Each structure stands twice: as C-alpha cells, then as structure tokens.
Amino acid sequence: MTLVFVYGTLKHGCCNHHYLTGQQFLGEARTAPGFTLYSLGDYPGLVHSGDPTRQVTGEIWSVTELCLAQLDQLEGVGEQLYKRVPISLAPPFDQTAAETYVYLQGIAGRTELGSDWRDNTNRP
C-alpha cells in the first residue's frame, strides 16, 4: 500500500474520485508550507511555491499498487505532465510518508488558486 495526497479531481465529490473506489480514506490533510495550486482549466496543478507560508489542502488515501499505476496513468506521469514525488505534510500527518503529483509544465499565464481547489466540472 502507498499513501497518496490528492488535492484536485480525485477528492471526495470530484469528477475523478471514482479512481479511488475500494481504497482507504485516511483523512483530510494539508501540505507542509511551500506549495500552491494553479488552475489548469478543469483541474489544478500543485507546484512548489516561493512563499514559505503557502499550503495546499487535500486528502490522504492508502492505495494498492494497481490503483497507484492507474493514478500514474491518469496524471500523465509517462507523458511528464506530472511527477509522483514524496511530500511533507502538516500535522497530524507530518510523520506520514506520502506521495503526491507535482505539475511539471510551465505556469506562466495560469491563475494561482492558493491552497484549495473546488471541482466545477460536475456542476451545471
């Protein structure tokens, strides 16, 4: 099992949450300082922030290797859209070894979202 921090379309109530069916939800979480989100249209991209006070909110999931492979494919790891990396989290998960997906492409011209992203793709 691998612990994964999700912050966008994979969260509860969002359009890709079905990829986590059958996996174990551990709770809501925040990154350690130094991360922010940018809008990429219908989904967000997590990047390192130059502002050491920025944190991103999301969820922690324990997933199987099969699920992790499916998430890697969804996130475009093979196409170098995102990279799955270890991430530091804020308490109470600060001692938890988790991974997340960091956006690898440029953010010039993208809107900074800050700490939270809401899925608007399922709403009229």
Tab-separated table of C-alpha atoms in Angstrom:
chain	number	residue	atom	x	y	z
A	1	MET	CA	0.000	0.000	0.000
A	2	THR	CA	1.108	3.540	-0.761
A	3	LEU	CA	-0.182	6.721	0.856
A	4	VAL	CA	-1.162	9.393	-1.652
A	5	PHE	CA	-2.056	13.052	-1.042
A	6	VAL	CA	-4.738	14.188	-3.520
A	7	TYR	CA	-5.752	17.823	-3.952
A	8	GLY	CA	-7.889	18.063	-7.092
A	9	THR	CA	-10.180	15.900	-9.205
A	10	LEU	CA	-9.535	12.790	-7.080
A	11	LYS	CA	-11.003	14.281	-3.878
A	12	HIS	CA	-14.419	13.262	-2.496
A	13	GLY	CA	-17.214	14.638	-4.668
A	14	CYS	CA	-14.939	15.458	-7.604
A	15	CYS	CA	-15.064	14.141	-11.166
A	16	ASN	CA	-12.232	11.553	-10.901
A	17	HIS	CA	-12.949	10.361	-7.368
A	18	HIS	CA	-14.163	7.004	-8.754
A	19	TYR	CA	-10.499	6.071	-9.330
A	20	LEU	CA	-10.248	5.724	-5.533
A	21	THR	CA	-13.195	3.319	-5.192
A	22	GLY	CA	-12.194	0.493	-2.843
A	23	GLN	CA	-9.191	2.383	-1.452
A	24	GLN	CA	-8.862	3.577	2.154
A	25	PHE	CA	-9.548	7.231	3.016
A	26	LEU	CA	-7.352	8.316	5.939
A	27	GLY	CA	-8.490	11.913	6.343
A	28	GLU	CA	-8.220	15.497	5.252
A	29	ALA	CA	-4.705	16.895	5.187
A	30	ARG	CA	-2.514	19.870	4.297
A	31	THR	CA	0.921	20.022	2.770
A	32	ALA	CA	3.795	21.405	4.732
A	33	PRO	CA	4.458	25.051	3.780
A	34	GLY	CA	5.936	25.746	0.361
A	35	PHE	CA	3.243	24.580	-2.101
A	36	THR	CA	0.435	26.257	-4.047
A	37	LEU	CA	-2.098	25.373	-6.731
A	38	TYR	CA	-2.576	26.777	-10.232
A	39	SER	CA	-5.633	26.430	-12.446
A	40	LEU	CA	-5.033	24.253	-15.496
A	41	GLY	CA	-8.619	24.579	-16.701
A	42	ASP	CA	-10.696	21.675	-15.426
A	43	TYR	CA	-8.080	20.559	-12.918
A	44	PRO	CA	-5.354	22.041	-10.704
A	45	GLY	CA	-1.588	21.685	-10.716
A	46	LEU	CA	0.412	21.603	-7.487
A	47	VAL	CA	3.788	23.359	-7.656
A	48	HIS	CA	6.464	24.435	-5.229
A	49	SER	CA	5.813	27.981	-4.040
A	50	GLY	CA	8.300	30.730	-3.437
A	51	ASP	CA	6.098	31.743	-0.485
A	52	PRO	CA	7.057	29.574	2.509
A	53	THR	CA	3.666	30.208	4.162
A	54	ARG	CA	1.601	28.611	1.356
A	55	GLN	CA	-0.011	25.217	1.965
A	56	VAL	CA	-2.423	23.091	-0.080
A	57	THR	CA	-5.443	21.278	1.343
A	58	GLY	CA	-6.431	17.790	0.224
A	59	GLU	CA	-6.961	14.214	1.331
A	60	ILE	CA	-4.755	11.253	2.254
A	61	TRP	CA	-5.538	7.851	0.745
A	62	SER	CA	-3.966	4.428	1.163
A	63	VAL	CA	-3.978	2.836	-2.288
A	64	THR	CA	-2.966	-0.501	-3.789
A	65	GLU	CA	-0.178	-0.836	-6.350
A	66	LEU	CA	-2.787	-1.419	-9.071
A	67	CYS	CA	-4.626	1.773	-8.111
A	68	LEU	CA	-1.326	3.679	-7.972
A	69	ALA	CA	-0.497	2.561	-11.522
A	70	GLN	CA	-3.924	3.764	-12.666
A	71	LEU	CA	-3.392	7.118	-10.930
A	72	ASP	CA	0.018	7.477	-12.592
A	73	GLN	CA	-1.649	6.942	-15.957
A	74	LEU	CA	-4.481	9.389	-15.171
A	75	GLU	CA	-1.975	12.036	-14.065
A	76	GLY	CA	0.144	11.695	-17.191
A	77	VAL	CA	3.307	10.576	-15.402
A	78	GLY	CA	4.570	8.799	-18.533
A	79	GLU	CA	3.967	11.937	-20.602
A	80	GLN	CA	5.777	14.070	-17.990
A	81	LEU	CA	2.686	16.164	-17.245
A	82	TYR	CA	3.020	15.342	-13.535
A	83	LYS	CA	5.632	13.575	-11.459
A	84	ARG	CA	4.765	11.479	-8.400
A	85	VAL	CA	7.036	12.556	-5.556
A	86	PRO	CA	7.279	12.254	-1.764
A	87	ILE	CA	5.695	15.211	0.007
A	88	SER	CA	5.906	16.634	3.509
A	89	LEU	CA	2.604	17.151	5.254
A	90	ALA	CA	1.389	19.298	8.137
A	91	PRO	CA	0.256	17.751	11.466
A	92	PRO	CA	-1.344	15.358	12.181
A	93	PHE	CA	0.207	13.691	9.102
A	94	ASP	CA	3.679	15.231	9.488
A	95	GLN	CA	5.193	11.840	10.312
A	96	THR	CA	3.428	10.182	7.366
A	97	ALA	CA	5.335	9.074	4.267
A	98	ALA	CA	3.009	10.143	1.453
A	99	GLU	CA	3.374	10.871	-2.235
A	100	THR	CA	1.623	13.374	-4.484
A	101	TYR	CA	1.574	14.591	-8.065
A	102	VAL	CA	3.567	17.753	-8.831
A	103	TYR	CA	2.826	19.598	-12.071
A	104	LEU	CA	5.881	19.686	-14.376
A	105	GLN	CA	4.796	22.084	-17.128
A	106	GLY	CA	5.024	25.878	-17.156
A	107	ILE	CA	2.618	28.008	-15.141
A	108	ALA	CA	3.141	31.305	-16.984
A	109	GLY	CA	-0.257	32.869	-17.629
A	110	ARG	CA	-2.029	30.423	-15.302
A	111	THR	CA	-4.210	31.629	-12.420
A	112	GLU	CA	-2.860	30.919	-8.956
A	113	LEU	CA	-5.521	29.269	-6.805
A	114	GLY	CA	-3.676	29.201	-3.491
A	115	SER	CA	-4.494	26.434	-1.050
A	116	ASP	CA	-7.761	24.922	-2.229
A	117	TRP	CA	-9.414	23.766	-5.450
A	118	ARG	CA	-13.087	23.073	-5.989
A	119	ASP	CA	-14.259	20.831	-8.828
A	120	ASN	CA	-16.641	22.791	-11.047
A	121	THR	CA	-16.676	20.227	-13.856
A	122	ASN	CA	-19.682	18.331	-12.473
A	123	ARG	CA	-21.816	21.423	-11.954
A	124	PRO	CA	-24.198	22.983	-14.492
